[in-house]
Amino acid sequence: MKKLIDASQQLGRALMLPIAVLPVAGLLLRFGQPDLLNMPFVAAAGDAIFAHLGLLFAIGVAVGLAKENHGASGLAGVVGFLVASEGARAILQVPAADMAKLGVPLGIVSGLIAGLLYNRYGEIRLPSYLAFFGGRRFVPIASGLCALGVAAVVGFAWPALTSGMDALSQAVVSSGEIGLFAYGVLNRVLIVTGLHHILNNLAWFVIGDFGGASGDLKRFFAGDPAAGAFMSGFFPVMMFGLPAACLAMYRSAKPQRRPAVAGLFVSMALTSFLTGVTEPIEFSFMFLAPALYAVHAVLTGASMVTMDLLGAKLGFSFSAGAFDYLLNFNRATRPWLLLPVGAVYFGLYYGLFRWCIVRFNLRTPGREPDNLDSTPITTQAAGSAGDDFVRALGGAANLRSVDACTTRLRLLLNDREAVSAEQLNALGARGMIKVGSDGLQVVLGPIADQVATDIRRAMATSAQRTPTPVASSKAADIAATTSDSAARCASGRLMVRDAEFAHVDSDKLSDLGVRAIARLPNGWVHLLHPEPEQLLAKLGGSAARSH
């Protein structure tokens, strides 16, 4: 079960890369319309992105899953998608437009195959007469061969696939308000794990069909008047409800601390209202008051039902914020209904949050005990905090994997106990989630991806430092005792048990290309090296790869 959850979270993170392209598509498509700039080539440019979403998902998912997000996996994703889609179309003998509804699913499958193949075979060594095709060049070849199997499955199972997708769409649509309510509740409940991205992709890119456009989001921009049911209900919550929650938390803060937390609440409220990014607000009370978060999830489901019953159909290319609302106002159905519904939700959220915080004495920001440090959480400028975050996370040697989605860092650590929650809070963290035995998610807001880049840059700089000397005799001594349980290879480092490292000569390790040595409290020694498998082979033994 743990492996399934971890894999699902990786997929959810990877899906955010192609989804991040949609805002520019929506802007181009909207600005090019006759009622705005009346520039057909601009509208066509935006429509081109929507028309090739499958290709974008193939690239984005592959790069998102691949180690170090290497671009070679993106090329493999493109190869796989083209082979799978065109191969299936050749079997079916149908026009390309008839394959449109499978574009995104095929793109996701192709990206999954490419990303997994890159992680498994990105460093494969072939015989000398085939050496040119080894390493990363092997991945697109293998991806294309696997995609032939996908093409065969799609081509020969087409009737079952189309009937299955139609049945799914009809089941969701026929469930009516019950289905919308369940979707709204689950969307908020699953946000803590990041699995809501998978649910959103099903609703926005798969369910329903309108002139070859599938999914609520694509159908909305294709002009389907019935589209928008899976997007409209988010607007009252994100533009009015959660900003009201911020006001309630500010009003509930201790008077002497209100000036200190005002900037935090204003920043979070504006982010939610303007862009629809809500996680910074939600993580400020998700763990402090789970019951209050459950109410928030129920209210989101109720908002989906309310907007549908009123016949309001709104859409977005990024999220349910004011920018998307205004840009797509003329494309929406009864968009003005958002204002009265939003006013009701503002009052509802403010009243519920204010009452619950005061009644149950919840320690929301600004209500901490007087003996605790009341320094407000601040967000450092992107590009200047990489070294600070590395230190707060236990040092470069403690970080096995650094990724990010829209609002949070997604990390794999060697020793989670080495992380300093106080330092992360001082750097702007709004919440932390422990995932499995070695995973950690740090909620930062929209700057998360920039911070992840800063961390990786700081780690690369750290790896170039001179190795720290350690006592010893010769590097080969480690070969006599290394085993699968004593040595592991991770991205950019060889991890060795401290007991096996007691007599190693650091000078000889430098000759072998080791850039730095770090000891962790958990009994492991990390040797930073660009090719850890080759290092271990030179030292002797075999690696049990750590993912």
XYZ file of C-alpha atoms in Angstrom:
547
model
C 0.000 0.000 0.000
C 2.861 2.387 0.853
C 4.460 1.835 -2.556
C 1.108 2.493 -4.248
C 0.618 5.735 -2.326
C 4.198 6.863 -3.054
C 3.770 6.094 -6.764
C 0.466 7.973 -6.859
C 2.058 11.001 -5.217
C 4.898 10.949 -7.756
C 2.349 10.868 -10.568
C 0.371 13.700 -8.996
C 3.531 15.802 -8.781
C 4.497 15.006 -12.372
C 1.055 15.987 -13.679
C 1.567 19.540 -12.433
C 4.271 20.266 -15.025
C 2.007 20.079 -18.113
C -0.889 21.637 -16.190
C 1.327 24.675 -15.519
C 1.258 25.382 -19.278
C -2.528 25.808 -19.367
C -2.684 29.417 -18.089
C -0.757 30.735 -21.098
C -3.023 28.679 -23.395
C -6.115 30.124 -21.756
C -4.763 33.669 -21.960
C -3.862 33.404 -25.644
C -7.166 31.780 -26.536
C -9.175 34.376 -24.613
C -7.261 37.499 -25.700
C -7.498 36.472 -29.351
C -11.308 36.394 -29.349
C -13.299 39.039 -31.312
C -14.651 40.683 -28.137
C -11.119 41.414 -26.853
C -8.149 41.845 -29.202
C -9.802 40.240 -32.248
C -6.528 38.617 -33.309
C -7.232 35.164 -34.787
C -3.576 34.116 -34.836
C -3.333 34.702 -31.070
C -6.458 32.606 -30.475
C -5.101 29.914 -32.794
C -1.852 29.843 -30.821
C -3.758 29.199 -27.602
C -5.987 26.610 -29.238
C -2.896 24.777 -30.500
C -1.857 24.068 -26.919
C -5.270 22.627 -26.060
C -5.217 20.588 -29.278
C -1.908 18.946 -28.324
C -2.424 18.362 -24.620
C -1.610 14.676 -25.035
C 1.863 15.530 -26.313
C 2.389 18.012 -23.475
C 1.376 15.421 -20.883
C 3.744 12.881 -22.429
C 6.648 15.308 -22.044
C 5.643 16.736 -18.685
C 4.919 13.441 -16.944
C 8.135 11.872 -18.260
C 10.308 14.786 -17.117
C 8.447 15.013 -13.811
C 9.093 11.346 -13.010
C 12.670 11.114 -14.260
C 15.627 11.421 -11.931
C 16.905 14.995 -11.900
C 14.024 15.817 -14.312
C 16.329 15.066 -17.221
C 15.161 16.241 -20.650
C 16.080 12.940 -22.323
C 13.017 11.412 -20.698
C 10.865 14.109 -22.331
C 12.165 13.079 -25.758
C 11.358 9.471 -24.892
C 7.844 10.549 -23.894
C 7.331 12.240 -27.280
C 8.553 9.146 -29.127
C 6.263 6.912 -27.095
C 3.228 9.152 -27.588
C 3.701 9.453 -31.354
C 4.248 5.715 -31.773
C 1.264 4.829 -29.570
C -1.197 7.320 -31.059
C -0.263 6.933 -34.722
C 0.122 3.157 -34.411
C -3.328 2.838 -32.865
C -4.830 5.103 -35.523
C -3.293 2.964 -38.283
C -4.887 -0.146 -36.789
C -8.265 1.543 -36.437
C -8.168 3.382 -39.780
C -9.903 6.429 -38.276
C -9.267 10.182 -38.634
C -7.005 11.843 -36.070
C -9.966 13.791 -34.665
C -11.585 10.530 -33.547
C -8.515 9.798 -31.382
C -8.701 13.147 -29.584
C -10.546 11.815 -26.551
C -7.635 9.442 -25.845
C -4.963 12.138 -26.263
C -4.440 12.944 -22.581
C -4.688 9.317 -21.320
C -2.190 8.207 -23.984
C 0.071 11.112 -23.078
C 0.044 10.165 -19.397
C 0.743 6.493 -20.173
C 3.567 7.430 -22.567
C 5.070 9.779 -19.985
C 4.887 7.098 -17.289
C 6.662 4.590 -19.507
C 9.359 7.076 -20.520
C 10.010 8.290 -16.969
C 10.245 4.785 -15.530
C 12.474 3.596 -18.377
C 14.800 6.543 -17.873
C 15.152 5.798 -14.169
C 15.823 2.136 -14.896
C 17.955 2.282 -18.047
C 19.305 5.830 -18.206
C 22.828 4.555 -17.473
C 22.677 1.186 -19.230
C 25.921 -0.061 -20.829
C 25.735 -1.981 -24.105
C 28.423 -4.005 -25.896
C 31.100 -1.873 -27.563
C 29.636 -2.304 -31.055
C 26.325 -0.862 -29.742
C 27.846 1.603 -27.291
C 26.523 4.615 -29.207
C 22.971 3.543 -28.308
C 23.729 3.066 -24.607
C 22.894 5.293 -21.670
C 20.283 7.973 -22.228
C 20.074 7.279 -25.977
C 18.653 3.870 -25.164
C 15.603 5.295 -23.395
C 13.723 6.757 -26.424
C 14.357 3.490 -28.307
C 12.965 1.390 -25.475
C 10.082 3.826 -25.045
C 9.137 3.493 -28.715
C 9.190 -0.308 -28.512
C 6.982 -0.288 -25.417
C 4.636 2.167 -27.120
C 4.091 -0.379 -29.899
C 2.477 -2.587 -27.276
C 0.341 0.340 -26.111
C -0.707 0.999 -29.721
C -1.726 -2.629 -30.141
C -3.766 -2.603 -26.936
C -5.510 0.649 -27.860
C -6.070 -0.373 -31.461
C -7.520 -3.804 -30.800
C -9.335 -2.863 -27.594
C -10.770 0.381 -28.965
C -14.452 -0.589 -28.638
C -13.961 -1.558 -24.990
C -11.942 1.607 -24.254
C -14.431 3.972 -25.832
C -17.404 2.264 -24.234
C -15.605 2.335 -20.877
C -14.882 6.059 -21.153
C -18.446 6.755 -22.264
C -19.781 4.691 -19.367
C -17.562 6.597 -16.935
C -18.692 9.946 -18.316
C -22.347 8.941 -18.223
C -22.028 7.586 -14.681
C -20.493 10.815 -13.426
C -22.959 13.023 -15.283
C -25.960 10.913 -14.253
C -24.865 11.060 -10.616
C -25.753 14.738 -10.795
C -25.423 16.741 -7.614
C -24.291 13.709 -5.604
C -21.300 13.224 -7.899
C -20.435 16.933 -7.792
C -20.663 17.012 -3.999
C -18.419 13.954 -3.666
C -15.922 15.469 -6.103
C -15.763 18.744 -4.172
C -15.276 17.017 -0.810
C -12.647 14.567 -2.094
C -10.790 17.359 -3.892
C -10.127 19.088 -0.575
C -9.610 15.929 1.490
C -6.996 14.523 -0.903
C -5.022 17.774 -1.019
C -2.995 16.681 2.013
C -1.524 13.803 -0.019
C -1.337 15.569 -3.368
C -3.570 12.904 -4.939
C -6.231 15.492 -5.800
C -4.274 16.207 -9.001
C -5.213 12.749 -10.309
C -8.887 13.323 -9.485
C -8.775 16.711 -11.201
C -7.232 15.286 -14.355
C -10.062 12.775 -14.651
C -12.714 15.488 -14.334
C -11.009 18.192 -16.382
C -9.520 16.180 -19.256
C -11.434 12.897 -19.595
C -15.116 13.134 -18.623
C -17.562 14.166 -21.360
C -17.160 14.909 -25.064
C -17.944 17.961 -27.206
C -16.834 18.028 -30.814
C -13.755 15.951 -30.056
C -12.854 17.905 -26.901
C -12.973 15.745 -23.781
C -12.973 16.816 -20.142
C -14.724 19.683 -18.387
C -11.900 22.182 -18.913
C -11.261 21.439 -22.580
C -15.007 21.391 -23.351
C -15.439 24.777 -21.645
C -12.852 26.408 -23.889
C -14.252 24.566 -26.914
C -17.562 26.357 -26.332
C -19.652 23.614 -24.718
C -22.440 25.429 -22.809
C -22.819 22.422 -20.491
C -19.162 22.479 -19.401
C -17.931 24.033 -16.174
C -19.725 21.924 -13.565
C -16.414 20.643 -12.145
C -14.894 24.132 -11.958
C -17.667 26.594 -11.050
C -17.996 25.562 -7.411
C -14.392 26.428 -6.615
C -14.875 30.152 -7.270
C -17.024 30.978 -4.195
C -14.610 29.070 -1.953
C -11.328 30.384 -3.331
C -12.334 33.978 -4.050
C -14.560 34.584 -1.022
C -14.616 31.741 1.522
C -10.929 31.268 2.271
C -10.087 35.010 2.280
C -12.883 35.326 4.864
C -11.182 32.580 6.866
C -8.002 34.693 6.827
C -9.960 37.658 8.151
C -11.420 35.479 10.902
C -7.954 34.220 11.904
C -6.615 37.785 11.919
C -9.512 39.034 14.064
C -8.988 36.081 16.416
C -5.275 36.764 16.886
C -4.111 38.378 20.113
C -4.302 42.190 19.750
C -0.578 42.669 20.375
C 0.258 40.155 17.634
C -2.121 41.331 14.930
C 0.395 43.714 13.330
C 2.917 40.878 13.119
C 0.562 38.431 11.349
C -1.364 40.944 9.237
C 1.069 40.707 6.327
C 0.879 36.910 6.358
C -2.921 36.844 6.224
C -3.152 39.603 3.593
C -0.642 37.756 1.398
C -2.486 34.432 1.697
C -5.909 36.020 1.140
C -4.799 37.924 -1.965
C -3.098 34.832 -3.379
C -6.320 32.850 -2.995
C -8.589 35.632 -4.296
C -6.505 36.602 -7.320
C -4.982 33.277 -8.423
C -6.987 30.536 -6.678
C -3.916 29.071 -4.924
C -5.297 28.046 -1.536
C -2.859 25.603 0.062
C -1.022 28.238 2.175
C -4.335 29.077 3.881
C -5.512 25.492 4.189
C -2.300 24.274 5.782
C -2.509 27.022 8.384
C -5.500 25.270 9.986
C -5.591 21.773 8.461
C -3.709 20.123 11.336
C -4.651 22.588 14.060
C -8.361 21.979 13.529
C -9.120 18.865 11.458
C -12.837 19.204 12.198
C -12.786 22.738 10.794
C -11.017 21.461 7.693
C -13.712 18.802 7.321
C -16.298 21.605 7.369
C -14.283 23.392 4.683
C -14.328 20.225 2.529
C -18.102 19.854 2.967
C -18.656 23.515 2.082
C -16.596 23.024 -1.084
C -18.830 20.117 -2.088
C -21.911 22.208 -1.289
C -20.558 25.035 -3.449
C -20.203 22.671 -6.414
C -23.850 21.633 -6.014
C -25.097 25.209 -5.471
C -23.484 26.643 -8.586
C -24.750 23.721 -10.669
C -28.326 24.067 -9.397
C -28.225 27.798 -10.206
C -27.025 27.021 -13.734
C -23.768 28.968 -13.310
C -21.011 27.557 -15.531
C -17.601 29.102 -14.975
C -14.206 27.891 -16.121
C -10.521 28.503 -15.666
C -7.197 27.675 -17.271
C -5.226 27.797 -13.991
C -7.478 28.005 -10.938
C -10.636 29.636 -9.622
C -9.270 33.120 -8.958
C -10.306 36.611 -9.985
C -7.924 36.667 -12.955
C -9.538 33.618 -14.562
C -13.045 34.802 -13.613
C -12.624 38.156 -15.354
C -10.825 36.799 -18.417
C -13.463 34.139 -19.049
C -16.483 36.195 -17.984
C -17.981 36.428 -21.488
C -17.435 32.720 -22.109
C -19.174 31.673 -18.889
C -22.890 31.073 -18.266
C -24.506 33.296 -15.614
C -21.154 34.406 -14.200
C -22.783 37.233 -12.217
C -24.281 34.636 -9.846
C -20.833 34.253 -8.316
C -21.250 37.594 -6.519
C -24.299 36.748 -4.363
C -23.130 33.175 -3.763
C -19.665 34.490 -2.919
C -21.108 37.004 -0.433
C -22.968 34.190 1.336
C -19.801 32.076 1.446
C -17.785 34.998 2.796
C -20.186 35.368 5.728
C -20.426 31.608 6.247
C -16.672 31.056 6.378
C -16.028 34.096 8.552
C -18.711 33.132 11.074
C -17.729 29.456 11.280
C -14.005 30.116 11.565
C -14.367 32.932 14.084
C -16.662 30.853 16.295
C -14.564 27.675 16.135
C -11.249 29.459 16.786
C -12.580 31.290 19.839
C -14.802 28.476 21.124
C -12.105 25.776 20.990
C -9.111 28.099 21.524
C -7.381 26.967 18.323
C -3.759 28.107 18.027
C -3.967 29.682 14.612
C -1.187 32.178 13.716
C -1.155 34.984 16.261
C -2.715 32.915 19.062
C 0.402 31.082 20.255
C 1.154 30.998 23.986
C 3.046 34.020 25.271
C 6.122 31.928 26.085
C 6.585 30.916 22.445
C 8.451 32.872 19.844
C 5.957 35.033 18.003
C 8.196 35.958 15.096
C 5.962 36.086 12.036
C 6.519 33.682 9.230
C 8.031 35.422 6.230
C 8.844 34.367 2.741
C 12.358 35.033 1.525
C 12.954 36.092 -2.010
C 13.292 33.213 -4.406
C 16.904 32.647 -5.383
C 18.437 33.681 -2.023
C 17.337 30.940 0.373
C 18.865 27.774 -1.113
C 21.703 27.394 1.411
C 19.395 28.203 4.330
C 16.893 25.568 3.261
C 19.634 22.971 2.799
C 20.844 23.622 6.348
C 17.302 23.488 7.738
C 16.756 20.146 5.984
C 19.801 18.530 7.577
C 22.453 19.354 4.998
C 23.039 18.331 1.398
C 23.935 14.773 2.371
C 20.516 14.336 3.976
C 18.634 15.101 0.736
C 18.064 12.159 -1.605
C 15.478 13.810 -3.838
C 14.222 17.399 -4.187
C 11.072 18.102 -6.193
C 8.179 20.544 -6.017
C 4.572 20.916 -7.104
C 2.536 24.128 -7.180
C 2.848 25.046 -3.511
C 5.042 22.510 -1.709
C 8.481 20.927 -1.687
C 8.405 17.127 -2.051
C 11.507 15.628 -0.477
C 13.052 12.228 0.162
C 15.433 12.269 3.133
C 17.987 9.949 4.644
C 17.196 11.063 8.188
C 13.946 12.934 8.741
C 14.874 13.631 12.364
C 17.731 15.857 11.157
C 15.222 18.412 9.792
C 14.748 21.590 11.820
C 11.073 22.566 11.856
C 11.925 25.862 13.570
C 14.337 26.900 10.827
C 11.856 25.927 8.107
C 9.134 27.986 9.788
C 11.486 30.952 9.944
C 12.137 30.537 6.202
C 8.423 30.704 5.402
C 7.104 27.141 5.710
C 3.343 27.087 6.354
C 3.132 23.384 7.151
C 4.923 20.038 6.898
C 3.612 16.570 6.035
C 5.482 13.350 6.745
C 5.009 10.814 3.946
C 6.029 7.210 4.566
C 9.283 6.577 6.400
C 11.533 8.996 4.513
C 9.309 11.498 2.718
C 8.571 15.097 3.714
C 6.422 17.755 2.077
C 7.001 21.401 3.021
C 4.229 23.867 2.170
C 5.678 27.184 0.949
C 3.118 28.626 -1.429
C 3.635 29.532 -5.093
C 7.424 29.963 -4.687
C 7.927 26.233 -3.967
C 9.320 25.366 -7.399
C 11.769 28.288 -7.305
C 12.944 27.256 -3.840
C 13.437 23.668 -5.052
C 15.677 25.020 -7.827
C 17.622 27.059 -5.265
C 18.079 23.968 -3.079
C 19.367 21.871 -5.978
C 21.758 24.669 -6.943
C 23.006 24.909 -3.355
C 23.493 21.129 -3.245
C 25.503 21.227 -6.467
C 27.696 23.976 -5.018
C 28.175 21.963 -1.824
C 29.195 18.907 -3.851
C 32.120 20.828 -5.355
C 33.788 21.459 -2.013
C 36.993 19.691 -1.025
C 36.410 16.320 0.691
C 36.696 16.348 4.463
C 39.658 14.175 5.565
C 38.888 10.993 7.468
C 41.175 8.616 9.230
C 42.458 5.610 7.395
C 44.722 3.470 5.275
C 43.530 2.837 1.729
C 40.360 3.165 -0.303
C 40.342 -0.459 -1.313
C 39.763 -1.470 2.299
C 36.101 -0.693 1.837
C 35.787 -3.296 -0.929
C 36.457 -6.165 1.425
C 33.405 -5.416 3.521
C 30.882 -3.645 1.279
C 27.703 -5.527 0.563
C 24.159 -4.780 -0.547
C 23.246 -3.977 3.050
C 26.358 -1.823 3.607
C 26.362 0.356 0.481
C 23.670 2.059 -1.544
C 23.676 4.296 -4.593
C 21.461 7.352 -4.812
C 21.455 10.317 -7.165
C 24.944 11.842 -7.027
C 26.174 9.924 -3.976
C 27.354 6.579 -2.639
C 26.058 5.813 0.857
C 28.199 3.526 3.028
C 27.698 2.253 6.567
C 29.942 4.069 9.040
C 31.411 0.793 10.295
C 32.569 -0.065 6.764
C 34.185 3.344 6.378
C 36.464 3.307 9.398
C 39.754 2.794 7.522
C 39.362 4.689 4.282
C 41.990 7.070 2.914
C 40.329 10.336 1.861
C 43.216 11.187 -0.485
C 42.625 8.049 -2.510
C 38.902 8.799 -2.596
C 39.717 12.226 -4.034
C 41.687 10.501 -6.790
C 38.573 8.452 -7.559
C 36.527 11.630 -8.065
C 34.783 11.916 -4.675
C 33.837 15.568 -4.225
C 32.789 15.581 -0.591
C 32.271 13.298 2.390
C 29.521 13.716 4.972
C 28.676 11.697 8.070
C 25.070 11.473 9.293
C 23.877 10.716 12.819
C 22.026 7.634 11.514
C 25.292 5.732 10.895
C 25.704 6.360 7.150
C 28.587 8.088 5.379
C 27.817 9.838 2.072
C 30.430 10.051 -0.685
C 29.346 12.689 -3.201
C 30.243 11.493 -6.693
C 28.635 12.115 -10.136
C 28.621 8.372 -10.968
C 28.053 6.472 -7.691
C 27.624 3.069 -9.386
C 31.018 3.411 -11.067
C 32.594 4.457 -7.765
C 31.205 1.420 -5.998
C 32.373 -0.812 -8.835
C 35.908 0.550 -8.433
C 35.742 -0.008 -4.691
C 34.083 -3.425 -5.057
C 30.619 -4.721 -4.159
C 27.236 -4.022 -5.735
C 24.683 -1.353 -5.064
C 21.119 -1.678 -3.902
C 19.708 1.354 -5.653
C 17.824 3.750 -3.401
C 14.918 5.655 -4.911
